[in-house]
Coordinates of C-alpha atoms in Angstrom, one line a residue:
X1 CA 158.0 -10.3 119.0
X2 CA 159.5 -11.4 122.3
X3 CA 156.3 -10.0 124.3
X4 CA 158.6 -7.2 126.1
X5 CA 157.1 -3.8 126.2
X6 CA 160.0 -1.7 127.0
X7 CA 163.8 -1.7 126.6
X8 CA 166.8 0.2 128.0
X9 CA 170.2 0.1 126.3
X10 CA 172.7 1.4 129.0
X11 CA 176.0 2.5 128.0
X12 CA 178.8 0.7 129.5
X13 CA 181.9 2.3 129.7
X14 CA 185.0 0.6 127.9
X15 CA 183.1 -2.4 127.4
X16 CA 179.9 -1.9 125.3
X17 CA 176.1 -1.8 126.2
X18 CA 173.9 -3.5 128.6
X19 CA 170.2 -4.1 127.3
X20 CA 167.5 -4.6 129.7
X21 CA 164.0 -5.7 128.8
X22 CA 160.8 -5.4 130.5
X23 CA 157.5 -7.3 130.1
X24 CA 155.5 -4.3 131.3
X25 CA 155.4 -0.7 130.0
X26 CA 158.0 1.6 131.8
X27 CA 157.8 5.4 132.2
X28 CA 161.4 5.5 132.7
X29 CA 161.3 8.6 135.2
X30 CA 164.5 10.7 135.5
X31 CA 165.0 8.8 138.8
X32 CA 164.8 5.4 136.9
X33 CA 167.1 6.6 134.1
X34 CA 169.8 7.9 136.6
X35 CA 169.8 4.6 138.4
X36 CA 170.1 2.6 135.0
X37 CA 172.9 4.7 134.0
X38 CA 174.5 4.2 137.5
X39 CA 174.2 0.4 137.2
X40 CA 175.9 0.4 133.7
X41 CA 178.9 2.4 135.3
X42 CA 178.9 0.0 138.0
X43 CA 178.9 -2.8 135.4
X44 CA 181.8 -1.5 133.3
X45 CA 183.7 -0.8 136.6
X46 CA 183.4 -4.5 137.8
X47 CA 184.2 -5.6 134.2
X48 CA 187.3 -3.5 134.1
X49 CA 188.5 -5.1 137.3
X50 CA 188.1 -8.4 135.9
X51 CA 190.0 -7.5 132.8
X52 CA 192.8 -5.9 134.7
X53 CA 192.9 -9.3 137.0
X54 CA 193.1 -11.1 133.9
X55 CA 195.7 -9.1 132.2
X56 CA 197.8 -9.1 135.5
X57 CA 197.5 -12.9 135.6
X58 CA 198.5 -13.0 132.0
X59 CA 201.3 -10.9 132.3
X60 CA 202.8 -13.0 135.1
X61 CA 201.9 -16.2 133.0
X62 CA 203.7 -14.9 130.0
X63 CA 206.6 -13.6 132.3
X64 CA 207.0 -17.3 133.9
X65 CA 207.5 -18.4 130.3
X66 CA 209.7 -16.1 129.1
X67 CA 212.5 -17.4 131.4
X68 CA 211.9 -21.0 130.3
X69 CA 214.7 -22.8 128.5
X70 CA 212.3 -24.7 126.2
X71 CA 210.4 -23.1 123.4
X72 CA 207.1 -22.5 124.5
X73 CA 203.9 -21.2 122.1
X74 CA 200.4 -20.5 122.7
X75 CA 198.1 -21.0 119.7
X76 CA 194.8 -20.1 119.1
X77 CA 192.1 -22.6 117.0
X78 CA 191.2 -21.7 113.9
X79 CA 187.8 -23.3 112.9
X80 CA 186.1 -23.8 109.6
X81 CA 182.1 -22.9 108.7
X82 CA 181.3 -26.1 111.0
X83 CA 183.5 -25.5 113.8
X84 CA 186.0 -28.2 113.1
X85 CA 189.6 -27.2 113.8
X86 CA 191.7 -26.6 110.7
X87 CA 194.6 -24.7 111.8
X88 CA 195.7 -22.4 114.6
X89 CA 197.0 -18.9 114.8
X90 CA 200.2 -18.2 116.7
X91 CA 199.5 -15.8 119.9
X92 CA 202.4 -15.9 121.6
X93 CA 206.1 -17.3 121.6
X94 CA 208.7 -17.4 124.2
X95 CA 212.4 -16.0 123.5
X96 CA 213.3 -19.8 123.6
X97 CA 211.1 -20.6 120.5
X98 CA 212.9 -18.3 118.0
X99 CA 216.5 -17.6 117.2
X100 CA 216.3 -13.7 117.3
X101 CA 213.8 -11.7 118.8
X102 CA 212.6 -9.8 115.6
X103 CA 211.5 -13.6 114.3
X104 CA 208.7 -13.6 117.3
X105 CA 207.2 -10.4 115.8
X106 CA 207.5 -12.0 112.4
X107 CA 205.6 -15.3 113.2
X108 CA 203.0 -14.1 115.9
X109 CA 199.7 -13.9 113.9
X110 CA 200.6 -16.7 111.4
X111 CA 199.0 -20.0 111.2
X112 CA 200.7 -22.8 112.7
X113 CA 200.4 -24.7 109.6
X114 CA 202.6 -22.5 107.7
X115 CA 205.3 -22.9 110.2
X116 CA 204.8 -26.4 110.7
X117 CA 203.2 -27.7 107.5
X118 CA 202.5 -31.3 108.9
X119 CA 199.0 -32.1 108.6
X120 CA 199.3 -35.1 111.2
X121 CA 200.6 -32.5 113.8
X122 CA 197.8 -30.0 113.2
X123 CA 195.2 -32.9 113.7
X124 CA 196.8 -34.0 117.0
X125 CA 196.9 -30.6 118.0
X126 CA 193.1 -30.1 117.3
X127 CA 192.4 -33.5 119.3
X128 CA 194.3 -32.0 122.3
X129 CA 191.7 -28.7 122.2
X130 CA 188.6 -30.6 121.3
X131 CA 189.4 -33.2 124.3
X132 CA 191.5 -32.1 126.6
X133 CA 193.9 -34.7 126.4
X134 CA 197.5 -33.9 126.3
X135 CA 200.0 -35.4 123.7
X136 CA 204.0 -36.3 123.7
X137 CA 206.2 -36.6 120.8
X138 CA 209.5 -38.0 121.6
X139 CA 212.6 -37.3 119.3
X140 CA 210.9 -36.1 116.3
X141 CA 213.3 -35.1 113.1
X142 CA 212.3 -31.3 112.8
X143 CA 212.5 -31.8 109.1
X144 CA 209.5 -34.1 109.4
X145 CA 207.4 -31.5 110.6
X146 CA 208.2 -29.1 107.6
X147 CA 210.6 -26.9 109.2
X148 CA 213.6 -25.4 108.0
X149 CA 216.7 -26.0 109.9
X150 CA 219.7 -28.7 110.2
X151 CA 219.0 -32.3 109.0
X152 CA 220.1 -33.5 112.6
X153 CA 217.9 -31.3 114.3
X154 CA 215.6 -33.5 117.1
X155 CA 213.0 -32.2 119.0
X156 CA 210.5 -33.3 121.6
X157 CA 207.0 -31.8 121.5
X158 CA 204.2 -31.8 124.3
X159 CA 200.8 -30.3 123.8
X160 CA 198.1 -29.5 126.3
X161 CA 195.1 -27.6 126.3
X162 CA 195.1 -24.2 127.8
X163 CA 191.5 -23.1 127.6
X164 CA 188.4 -24.3 125.1
X165 CA 190.2 -22.3 122.1
X166 CA 193.9 -22.3 123.0
X167 CA 196.5 -24.4 122.7
X168 CA 199.9 -24.5 124.8
X169 CA 202.7 -26.2 122.9
X170 CA 206.3 -26.9 124.4
X171 CA 209.1 -27.7 122.3
X172 CA 212.4 -29.1 123.5
X173 CA 215.6 -29.4 121.5
X174 CA 216.9 -33.1 122.2
X175 CA 219.5 -33.1 119.3
X176 CA 222.4 -33.6 121.4
X177 CA 220.6 -36.4 123.3
X178 CA 219.5 -38.1 120.1
X179 CA 223.2 -37.8 118.6
X180 CA 224.6 -39.3 121.8
X181 CA 221.8 -42.3 121.6
X182 CA 222.7 -42.8 118.1
X183 CA 226.8 -42.6 118.8
X184 CA 225.6 -45.3 121.4
X185 CA 223.7 -47.6 119.1
X186 CA 226.5 -47.6 116.8
X187 CA 229.0 -48.6 119.4
X188 CA 226.9 -51.5 120.4
X189 CA 226.5 -52.5 116.5
X190 CA 230.1 -52.4 116.1
X191 CA 230.8 -54.2 119.5
X192 CA 228.0 -56.9 118.4
X193 CA 230.0 -57.3 114.8
X194 CA 233.5 -57.5 116.7
X195 CA 232.1 -60.3 118.7
X196 CA 230.7 -62.0 115.6
X197 CA 234.0 -62.0 113.9
X198 CA 236.1 -63.1 117.0
X199 CA 233.6 -65.7 117.8
X200 CA 233.6 -64.2 121.5
X201 CA 230.5 -63.9 123.6
X202 CA 229.8 -61.8 126.7
X203 CA 227.4 -61.8 129.6
X204 CA 226.4 -59.6 132.5
X205 CA 224.7 -60.2 135.8
X206 CA 223.0 -57.7 138.1
X207 CA 223.1 -58.7 141.4
X208 CA 220.4 -56.1 142.6
X209 CA 218.1 -56.9 140.1
X210 CA 218.8 -60.5 139.7
X211 CA 218.9 -59.9 135.9
X212 CA 221.2 -61.7 133.3
X213 CA 222.0 -60.4 129.9
X214 CA 223.5 -62.1 127.1
X215 CA 225.4 -60.7 124.0
X216 CA 224.1 -62.5 120.7
X217 CA 227.1 -64.8 120.6

């Protein structure tokens, strides 16, 4: 149907096969066969060198992620029959992502939607992979993402596209910072109430920026 008169399927070691087609009939002499087999071996050797370089690069990349204090995960897009991203499969988690080493092996291979059952988060992650536009969520309650943890656990999440099918997700625990901020806000509210009861106001002038701030009273 293609109009080609001859075909040659050549084994490529550790890779698969190389298929060549010819528009004219070919006798495939002993010399031609030897040449084609040699070409297949060369292609296999070149492909193996590329794979080894990619593995080495991936190992260096993973080694750099392993020492990070933030939780880092690599997630592969899971698509439906028409190509839309419906979820992500967890491919890699660095040690800071989990509380114990055995948790990593239990989580890798699972769906991100099972670990963080938040449809809005999955949709935003899908948008990152589809468009290449990163996103950042600051000071999110972990419970709102569906995770199991302390009710006061607060995280910041940054997502960026690693390749056309993968997402790099960085999660930072900011619970201490969020708790400190809440304490400052409570103190400010208490200060405002105290001024209101005492009918006393305060002001502050910043000479460097020429800014003047007045309290509500």
